[in-house]
Coordinates of C-alpha atoms and ligand atoms in Angstrom, one line a residue:
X1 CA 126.3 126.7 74.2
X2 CA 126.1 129.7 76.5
X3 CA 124.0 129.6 79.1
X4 CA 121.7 132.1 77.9
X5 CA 121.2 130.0 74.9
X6 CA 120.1 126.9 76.4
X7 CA 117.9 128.6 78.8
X8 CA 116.1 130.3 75.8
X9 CA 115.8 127.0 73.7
X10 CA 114.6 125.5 76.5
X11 CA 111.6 128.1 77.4
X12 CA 111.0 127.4 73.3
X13 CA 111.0 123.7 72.7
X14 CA 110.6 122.3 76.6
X15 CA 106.7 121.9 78.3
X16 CA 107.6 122.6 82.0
X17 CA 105.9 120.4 84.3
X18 CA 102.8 121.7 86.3
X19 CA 103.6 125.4 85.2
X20 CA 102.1 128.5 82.7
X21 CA 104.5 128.3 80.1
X22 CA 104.3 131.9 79.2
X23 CA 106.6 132.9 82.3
X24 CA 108.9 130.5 82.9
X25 CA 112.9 131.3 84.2
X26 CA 115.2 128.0 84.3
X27 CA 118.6 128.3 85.8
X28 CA 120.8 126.9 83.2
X29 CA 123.0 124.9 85.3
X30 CA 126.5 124.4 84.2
X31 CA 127.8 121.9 87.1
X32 CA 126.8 120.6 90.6
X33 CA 128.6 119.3 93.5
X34 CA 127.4 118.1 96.9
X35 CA 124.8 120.3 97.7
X36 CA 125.3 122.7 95.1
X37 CA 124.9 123.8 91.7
X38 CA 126.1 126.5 89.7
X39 CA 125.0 128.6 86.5
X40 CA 127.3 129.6 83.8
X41 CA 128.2 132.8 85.8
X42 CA 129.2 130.9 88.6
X43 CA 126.4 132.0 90.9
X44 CA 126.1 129.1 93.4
X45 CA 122.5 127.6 94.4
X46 CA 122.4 125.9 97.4
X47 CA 119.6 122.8 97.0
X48 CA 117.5 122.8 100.1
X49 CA 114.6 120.3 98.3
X50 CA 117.0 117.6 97.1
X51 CA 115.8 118.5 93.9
X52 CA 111.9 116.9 94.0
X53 CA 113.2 115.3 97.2
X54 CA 114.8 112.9 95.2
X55 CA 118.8 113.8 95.1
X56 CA 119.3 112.4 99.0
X57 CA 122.7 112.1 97.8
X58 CA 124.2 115.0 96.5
X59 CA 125.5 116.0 93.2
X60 CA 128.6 114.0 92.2
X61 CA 128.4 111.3 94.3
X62 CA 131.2 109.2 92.8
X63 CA 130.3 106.3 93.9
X64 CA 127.4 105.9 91.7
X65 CA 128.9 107.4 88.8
X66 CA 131.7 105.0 88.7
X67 CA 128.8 102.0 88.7
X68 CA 126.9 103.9 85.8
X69 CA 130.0 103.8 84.4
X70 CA 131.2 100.4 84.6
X71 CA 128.0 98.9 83.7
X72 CA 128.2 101.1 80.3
X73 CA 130.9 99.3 79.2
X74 CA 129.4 95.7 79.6
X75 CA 125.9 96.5 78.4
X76 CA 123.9 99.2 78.9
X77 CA 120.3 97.7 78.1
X78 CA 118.7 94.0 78.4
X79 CA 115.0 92.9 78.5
X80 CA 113.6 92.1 81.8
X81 CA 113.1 88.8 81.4
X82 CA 117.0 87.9 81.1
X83 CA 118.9 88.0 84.2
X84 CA 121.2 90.7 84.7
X85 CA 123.7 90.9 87.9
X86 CA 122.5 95.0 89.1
X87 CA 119.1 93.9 88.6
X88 CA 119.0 91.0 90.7
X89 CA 121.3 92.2 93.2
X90 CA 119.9 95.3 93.4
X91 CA 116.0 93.2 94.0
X92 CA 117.9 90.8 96.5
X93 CA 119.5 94.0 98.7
X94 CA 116.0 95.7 98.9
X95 CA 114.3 92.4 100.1
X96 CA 117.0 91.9 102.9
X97 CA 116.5 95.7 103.7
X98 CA 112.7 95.2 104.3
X99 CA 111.4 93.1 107.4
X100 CA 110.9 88.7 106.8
X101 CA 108.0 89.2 105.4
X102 CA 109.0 90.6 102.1
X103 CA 109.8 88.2 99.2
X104 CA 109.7 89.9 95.3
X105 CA 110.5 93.2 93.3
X106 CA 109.0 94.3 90.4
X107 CA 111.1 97.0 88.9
X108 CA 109.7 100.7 87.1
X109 CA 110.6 103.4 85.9
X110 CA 109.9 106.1 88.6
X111 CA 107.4 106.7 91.3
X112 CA 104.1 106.9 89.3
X113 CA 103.9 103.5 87.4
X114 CA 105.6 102.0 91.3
X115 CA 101.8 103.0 92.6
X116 CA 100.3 101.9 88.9
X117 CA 101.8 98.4 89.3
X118 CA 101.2 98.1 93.4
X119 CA 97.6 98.7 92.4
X120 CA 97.5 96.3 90.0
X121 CA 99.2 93.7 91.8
X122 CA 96.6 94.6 94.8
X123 CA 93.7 94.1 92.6
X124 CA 94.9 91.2 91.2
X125 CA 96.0 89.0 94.3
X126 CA 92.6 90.1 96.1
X127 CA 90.3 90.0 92.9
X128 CA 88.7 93.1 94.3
X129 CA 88.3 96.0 92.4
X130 CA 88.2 99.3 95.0
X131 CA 91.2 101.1 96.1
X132 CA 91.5 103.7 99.2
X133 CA 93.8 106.6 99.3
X134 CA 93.9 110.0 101.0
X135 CA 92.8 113.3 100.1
X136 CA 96.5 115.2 101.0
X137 CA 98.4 112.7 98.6
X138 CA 100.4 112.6 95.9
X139 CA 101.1 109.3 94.3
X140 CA 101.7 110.6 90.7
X141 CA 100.6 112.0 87.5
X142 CA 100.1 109.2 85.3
X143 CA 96.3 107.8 85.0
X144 CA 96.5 105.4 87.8
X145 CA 98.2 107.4 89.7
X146 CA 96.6 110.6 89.5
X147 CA 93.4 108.9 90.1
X148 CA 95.3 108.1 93.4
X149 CA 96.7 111.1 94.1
X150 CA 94.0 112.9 96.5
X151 CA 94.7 116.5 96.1
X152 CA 94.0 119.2 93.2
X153 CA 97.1 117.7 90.5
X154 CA 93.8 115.0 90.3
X155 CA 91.4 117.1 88.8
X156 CA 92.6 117.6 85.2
X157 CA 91.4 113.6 85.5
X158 CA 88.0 113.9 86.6
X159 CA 85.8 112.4 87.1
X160 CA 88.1 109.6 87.4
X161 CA 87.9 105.9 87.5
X162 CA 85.0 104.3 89.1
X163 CA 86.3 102.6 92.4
X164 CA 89.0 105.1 93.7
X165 CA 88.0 106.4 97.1
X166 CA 89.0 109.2 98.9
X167 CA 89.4 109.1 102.9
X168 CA 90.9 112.2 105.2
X169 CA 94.6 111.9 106.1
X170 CA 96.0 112.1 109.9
X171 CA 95.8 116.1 109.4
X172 CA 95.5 117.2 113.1
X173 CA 96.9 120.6 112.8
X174 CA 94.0 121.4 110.4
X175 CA 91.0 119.1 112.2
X176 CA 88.6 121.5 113.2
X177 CA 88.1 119.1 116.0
X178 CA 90.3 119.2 119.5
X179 CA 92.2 116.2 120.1
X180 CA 93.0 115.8 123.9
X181 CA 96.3 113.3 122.8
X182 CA 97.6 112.0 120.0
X183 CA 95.7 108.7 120.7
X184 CA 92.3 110.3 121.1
X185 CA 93.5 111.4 117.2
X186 CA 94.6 108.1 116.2
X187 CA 90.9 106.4 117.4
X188 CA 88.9 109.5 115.7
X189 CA 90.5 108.6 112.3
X190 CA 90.6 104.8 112.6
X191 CA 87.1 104.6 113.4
X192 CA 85.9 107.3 110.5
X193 CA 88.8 104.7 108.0
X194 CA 86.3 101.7 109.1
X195 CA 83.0 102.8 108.8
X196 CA 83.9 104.4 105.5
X197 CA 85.8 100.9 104.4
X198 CA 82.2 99.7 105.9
X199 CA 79.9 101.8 103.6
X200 CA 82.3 101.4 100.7
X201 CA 81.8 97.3 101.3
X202 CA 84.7 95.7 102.8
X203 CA 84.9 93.2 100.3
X204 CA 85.0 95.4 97.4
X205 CA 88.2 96.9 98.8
X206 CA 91.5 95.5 97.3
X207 CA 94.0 98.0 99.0
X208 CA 94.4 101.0 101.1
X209 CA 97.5 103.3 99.8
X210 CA 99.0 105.7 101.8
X211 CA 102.3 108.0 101.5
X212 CA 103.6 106.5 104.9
X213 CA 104.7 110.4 105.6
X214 CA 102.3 112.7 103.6
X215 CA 105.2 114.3 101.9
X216 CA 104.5 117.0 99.1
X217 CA 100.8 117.3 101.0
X218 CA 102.5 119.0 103.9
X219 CA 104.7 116.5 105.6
X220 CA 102.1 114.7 108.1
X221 CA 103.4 112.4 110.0
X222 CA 101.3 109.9 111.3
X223 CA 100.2 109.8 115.0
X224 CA 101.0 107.4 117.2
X225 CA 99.0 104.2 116.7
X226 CA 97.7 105.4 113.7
X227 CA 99.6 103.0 110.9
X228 CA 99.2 99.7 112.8
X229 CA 95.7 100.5 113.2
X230 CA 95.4 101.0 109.4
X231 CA 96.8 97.7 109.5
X232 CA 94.5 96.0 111.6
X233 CA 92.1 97.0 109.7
X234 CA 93.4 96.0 106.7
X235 CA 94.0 92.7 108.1
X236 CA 90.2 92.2 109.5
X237 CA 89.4 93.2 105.8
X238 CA 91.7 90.9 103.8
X239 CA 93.0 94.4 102.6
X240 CA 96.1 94.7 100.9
X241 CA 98.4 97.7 103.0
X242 CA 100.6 99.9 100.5
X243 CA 102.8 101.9 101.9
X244 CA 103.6 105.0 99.3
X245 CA 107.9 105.3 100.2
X246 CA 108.6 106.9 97.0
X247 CA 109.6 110.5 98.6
X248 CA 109.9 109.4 102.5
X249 CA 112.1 106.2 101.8
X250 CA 115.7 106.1 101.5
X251 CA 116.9 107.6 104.7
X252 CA 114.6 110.5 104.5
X253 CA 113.2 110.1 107.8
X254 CA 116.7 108.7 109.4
X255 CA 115.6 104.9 108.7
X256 CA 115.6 103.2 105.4
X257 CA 112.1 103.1 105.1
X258 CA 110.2 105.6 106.7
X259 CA 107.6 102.9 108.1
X260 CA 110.4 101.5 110.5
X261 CA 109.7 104.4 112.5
X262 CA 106.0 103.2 113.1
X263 CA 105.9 99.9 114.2
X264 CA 104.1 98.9 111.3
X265 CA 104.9 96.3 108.2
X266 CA 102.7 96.6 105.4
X267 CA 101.7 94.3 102.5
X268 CA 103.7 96.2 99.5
X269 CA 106.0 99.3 99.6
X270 CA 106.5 101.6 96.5
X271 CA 109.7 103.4 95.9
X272 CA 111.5 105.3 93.4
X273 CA 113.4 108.9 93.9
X274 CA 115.9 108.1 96.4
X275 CA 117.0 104.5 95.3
X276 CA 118.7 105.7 92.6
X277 CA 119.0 109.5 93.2
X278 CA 117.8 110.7 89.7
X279 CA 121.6 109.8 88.6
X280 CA 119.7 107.0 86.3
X281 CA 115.6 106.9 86.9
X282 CA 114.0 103.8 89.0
X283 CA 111.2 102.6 90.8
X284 CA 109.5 99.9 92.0
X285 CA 106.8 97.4 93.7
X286 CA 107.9 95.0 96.7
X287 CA 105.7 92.9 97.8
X288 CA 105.4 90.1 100.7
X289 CA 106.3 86.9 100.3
X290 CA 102.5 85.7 100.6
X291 CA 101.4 88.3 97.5
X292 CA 104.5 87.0 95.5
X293 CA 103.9 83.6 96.0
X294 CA 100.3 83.8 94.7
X295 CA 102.2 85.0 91.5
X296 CA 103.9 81.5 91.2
X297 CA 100.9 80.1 89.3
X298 CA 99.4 83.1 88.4
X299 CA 100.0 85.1 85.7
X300 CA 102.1 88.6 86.6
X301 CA 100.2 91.4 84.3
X302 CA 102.4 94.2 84.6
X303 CA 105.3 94.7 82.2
X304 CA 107.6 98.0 80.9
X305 CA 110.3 97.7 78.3
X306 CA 112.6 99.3 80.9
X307 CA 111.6 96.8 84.1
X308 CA 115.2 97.1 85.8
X309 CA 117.2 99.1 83.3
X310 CA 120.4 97.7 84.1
X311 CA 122.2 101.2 83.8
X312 CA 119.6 102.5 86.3
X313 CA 119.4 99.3 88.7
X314 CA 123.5 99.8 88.6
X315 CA 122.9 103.3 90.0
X316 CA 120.7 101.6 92.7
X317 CA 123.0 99.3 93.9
X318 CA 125.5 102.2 94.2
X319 CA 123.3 104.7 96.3
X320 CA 121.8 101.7 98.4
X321 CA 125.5 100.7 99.5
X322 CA 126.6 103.6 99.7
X323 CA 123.7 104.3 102.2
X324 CA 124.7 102.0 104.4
X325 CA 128.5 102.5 104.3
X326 CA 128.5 106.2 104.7
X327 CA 126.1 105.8 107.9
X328 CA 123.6 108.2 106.4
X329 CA 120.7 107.2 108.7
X330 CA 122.7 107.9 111.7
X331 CA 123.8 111.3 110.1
X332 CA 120.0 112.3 109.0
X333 CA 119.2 111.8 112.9
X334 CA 121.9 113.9 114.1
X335 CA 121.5 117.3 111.5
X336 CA 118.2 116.5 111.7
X337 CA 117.7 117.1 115.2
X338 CA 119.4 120.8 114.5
X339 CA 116.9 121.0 111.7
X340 CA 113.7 120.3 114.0
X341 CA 115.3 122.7 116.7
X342 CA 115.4 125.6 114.5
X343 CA 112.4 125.3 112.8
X344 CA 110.3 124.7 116.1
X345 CA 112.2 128.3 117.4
X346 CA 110.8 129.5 113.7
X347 CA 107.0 128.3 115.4
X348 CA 107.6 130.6 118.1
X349 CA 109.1 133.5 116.5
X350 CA 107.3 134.5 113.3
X351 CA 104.2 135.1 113.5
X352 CA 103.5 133.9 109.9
X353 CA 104.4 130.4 110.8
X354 CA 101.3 128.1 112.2
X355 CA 102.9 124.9 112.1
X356 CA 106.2 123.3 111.6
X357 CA 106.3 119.5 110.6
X358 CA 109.7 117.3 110.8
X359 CA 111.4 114.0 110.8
X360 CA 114.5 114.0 110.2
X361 CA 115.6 115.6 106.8
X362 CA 112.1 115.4 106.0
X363 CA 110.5 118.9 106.6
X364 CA 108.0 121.5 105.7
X365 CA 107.0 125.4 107.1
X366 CA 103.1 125.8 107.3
X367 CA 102.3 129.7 106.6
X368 CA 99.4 131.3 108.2
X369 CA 98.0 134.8 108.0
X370 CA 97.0 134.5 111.4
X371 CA 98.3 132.3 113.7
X372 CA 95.2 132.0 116.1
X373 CA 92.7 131.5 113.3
X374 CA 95.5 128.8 111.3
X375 CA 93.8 130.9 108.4
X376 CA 96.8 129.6 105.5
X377 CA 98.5 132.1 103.8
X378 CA 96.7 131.1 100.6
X379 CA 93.4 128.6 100.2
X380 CA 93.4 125.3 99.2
X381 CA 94.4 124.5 95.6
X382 CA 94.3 129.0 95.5
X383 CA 97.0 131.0 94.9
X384 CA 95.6 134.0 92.2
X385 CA 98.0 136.6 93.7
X386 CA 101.2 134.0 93.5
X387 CA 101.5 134.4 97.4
X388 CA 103.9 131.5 97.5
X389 CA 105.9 132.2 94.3
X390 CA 106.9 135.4 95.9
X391 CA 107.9 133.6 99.3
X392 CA 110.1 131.4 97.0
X393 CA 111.1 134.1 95.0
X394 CA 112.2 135.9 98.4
X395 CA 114.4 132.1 99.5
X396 CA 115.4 132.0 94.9
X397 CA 117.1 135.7 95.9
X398 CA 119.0 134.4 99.0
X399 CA 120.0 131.0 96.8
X400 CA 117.9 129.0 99.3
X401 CA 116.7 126.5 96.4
X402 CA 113.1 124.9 97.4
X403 CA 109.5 124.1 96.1
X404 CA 106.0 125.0 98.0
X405 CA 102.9 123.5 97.9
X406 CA 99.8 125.3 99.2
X407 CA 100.7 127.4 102.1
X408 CA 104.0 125.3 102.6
X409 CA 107.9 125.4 102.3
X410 CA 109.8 122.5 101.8
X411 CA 113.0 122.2 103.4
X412 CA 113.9 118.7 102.7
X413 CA 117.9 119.0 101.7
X414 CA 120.2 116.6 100.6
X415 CA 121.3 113.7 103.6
X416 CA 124.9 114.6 103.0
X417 CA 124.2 118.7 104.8
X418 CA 126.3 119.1 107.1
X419 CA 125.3 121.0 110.4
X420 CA 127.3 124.3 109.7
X421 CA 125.9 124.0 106.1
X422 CA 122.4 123.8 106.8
X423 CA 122.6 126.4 110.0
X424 CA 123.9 128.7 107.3
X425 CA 121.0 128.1 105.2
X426 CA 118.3 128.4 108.2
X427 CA 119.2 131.4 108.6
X428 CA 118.1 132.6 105.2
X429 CA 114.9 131.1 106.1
X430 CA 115.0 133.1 108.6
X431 CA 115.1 136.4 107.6
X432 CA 112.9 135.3 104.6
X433 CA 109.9 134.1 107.2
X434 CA 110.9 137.8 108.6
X435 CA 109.7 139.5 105.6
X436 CA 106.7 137.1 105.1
X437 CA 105.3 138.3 109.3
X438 CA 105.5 142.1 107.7
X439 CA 104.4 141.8 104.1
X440 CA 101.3 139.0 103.9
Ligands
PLP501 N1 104.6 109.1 95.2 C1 105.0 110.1 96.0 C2 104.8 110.1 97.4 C3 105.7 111.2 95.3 O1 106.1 112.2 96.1 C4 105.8 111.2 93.9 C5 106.5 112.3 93.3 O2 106.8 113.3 93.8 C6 105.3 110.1 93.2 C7 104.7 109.1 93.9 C8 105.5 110.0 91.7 O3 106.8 109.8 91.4 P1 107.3 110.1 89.9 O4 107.3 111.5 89.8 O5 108.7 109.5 90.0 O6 106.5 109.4 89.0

């Protein structure tokens, strides 16, 4: 097929995700390597958003590939009760990434059911019912999750199931109150978390989830204090901590999980995205030792035909050693140092910039109209002019490949940039955020 031609079938027969389907433009892709792809006319895109931040590898990582491959030819599918070596393996090598504490995996199929199934397991360990999560989230689409997921991809679910409770996230840039430090923050959201855990009855509450970086929401990063507060208040509470690692995890942040760089351990971690790369789809639930042992005599109620595809948990194994051997943490901290230089000079030069937010590949460009006010280039869950599509549209032209989200740019590239590589693409940024101080 021509390029032309599967671009057209695909407008006719494909539902896009979270888009009007009336004017919709794929790029047929024809072939990808490292951090690029390429149409049939050999136009090259470079990918600055990792895909849905979920390609921390690259394209044609061969690595993984060869284990898709090799597993293909033993068996490609077996149910989840019989023991296959990639799914094991892979459960055992995420357990002896995480800290002591952690004991079991239970394997999905992406991000969304990983938050479904912590939830469940929450609810059933504590035999509570109510479940705390923030209003900038996203924890997926699915009912569960959506119900989780704070912002406006919620509201086609409303009103909701009864017992989901929405708190404020760490959002200092936005708080229309002045913190005098970072701590003075951390104690002004703690104690609003309590009294609002108070009100809600603590011993209704089964678990508190939280993206352990607010990632799609606008990159907020937690200040200092602030996650091993949440946890002692979840351990006053008997709370059950889930930490949401689906998009910060993996080297994202420049450690394996992004809670290492918090002093914090929570009570489960989700994940999906970056474990396997997208080369085969994965997620999944790890939980302590404590919350797994409580499943030795009690019954697990969580199940999916595709629990540790072996094809996908193959993949996993793959990007997780391949991690590790190809130092990617290290090599996140180093570009993305050059990363969080640039984009702070961005702060100070454009005038259309209010806020810049980074950790290590992990970053996003907060657009204002006005600086002083912090008035955002478009309103909360508001975009009737297509502000932001246009600001995309202006990176699409320059093959600068990312998503927005409110008044935000993602810049959240594959691990495997190099520093000349993403320097070239900053500077695109550049000239784009140019155009956005003159035109919006
Ligand atoms: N949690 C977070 C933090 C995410 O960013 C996402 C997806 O972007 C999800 C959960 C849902 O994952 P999935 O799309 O794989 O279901």
């Amino acid at each position: 097929m021509t390029g032309k031609e599967i671009k057209e079938m695909q407008k006719k027969y494909v539902l896009q995700s979270w888009s009007k389907q009336g004017a919709l433009n794929p790029i047929p892709v024809e072939r990808a390597e490292g951090i690029y792809y390429y149409d049939f006319d050999g136009n090259r895109y470079t990918d600055m958003a990792s895909q849905l931040v979920n390609l921390n590898l690259g394209y044609g990582n061969e690595d993984i590939a060869l284990a898709i491959k090799e597993q293909v030819d033993k068996y490609c599918y077996i149910g989840p009760s019989i023991a296959s070596e990639p799914r094991a393996k892979l459960a055992k090598m995420i357990i002896d990434l995480l800290p002591e504490s952690f004991g079991k995996v239970f394997f999905t199929n992406a991000g969304a059911d990983a938050n479904e199934n912590a939830i469940k397991i929450a609810r059933m360990f504590t035999g509570r019912k109510k479940v705390f999560s923030r209003y900038r989230s996203y924890h997926g689409s699915s009912f569960g999750a959506g119900n989780l997921t704070g912002e406006p991809r919620r509201y086609p679910l409303e009103p909701g199931i009864p017992g989901f409770v929405k708190f404020f996230d760490p959002y200092i840039y936005r708080e229309p109150i002045e913190f005098e430090s970072e701590e003075a923050a951390t104690g002004y959201y703690l104690a609003k978390l309590r009294e609002q855990i108070i009100y809600e009855g603590p011993d209704n509450v089964a678990a508190i989830v939280m993206e352990t970086i607010t990632g799609s929401n606008g990159v907020i990063i937690p200040p200092k204090g602030y996650l091993p507060g949440v946890r002692k208040i979840c351990d006053e509470f008997g709370i059950v901590m889930i930490c949401d690692e689906v998009m910060a995890g993996w080297c994202r942040t420049g450690k394996m999980f992004a809670f290492e760089n918090f002093d914090v351990v929570p009570d489960i971690v989700t994940f999906a995205k970056g474990v396997t790369c997208g080369y085969v789809q994965l997620g999944g639930v790890a939980i302590s030792k404590e919350i797994a042992a409580y499943f030795d005599d009690h019954v697990l109620s969580c199940g999916l035909t595709y629990s540790g595809h072996p094809l996908a948990c193959a993949a996993g194994v793959a990007c997780v050693n391949y991690y590790t051997k190809a130092g990617i943490p290290e090599h996140v901290v180093e570009v993305g140092a050059v990363l969080a230089e640039q984009l702070d000079s961005f702060k100070e030069s454009h005038p259309c910039v209010g806020d810049v937010r980074h950790i290590g590949l992990f970053s996003c460009v907060e657009l204002v109209k006005d600086k002083k006010t912090k008035e955002p280039l478009v309103s909360y869950g508001r975009d009737p002019e297509g502000i932001m599509g246009k600001v995309i549209g202006l990176l699409k032209e320059r093959k600068f490949m990312t998503y927005s989200h409110e008044n935000m740019v993602f810049i959240c590239p594959p691990l495997i940039i190099t520093e000349e590589q993403l320097k070239e693409e900053l500077m695109k940024l550049d000239e784009v955020l140019s155009i956005v101080d003159e035109t919006f």
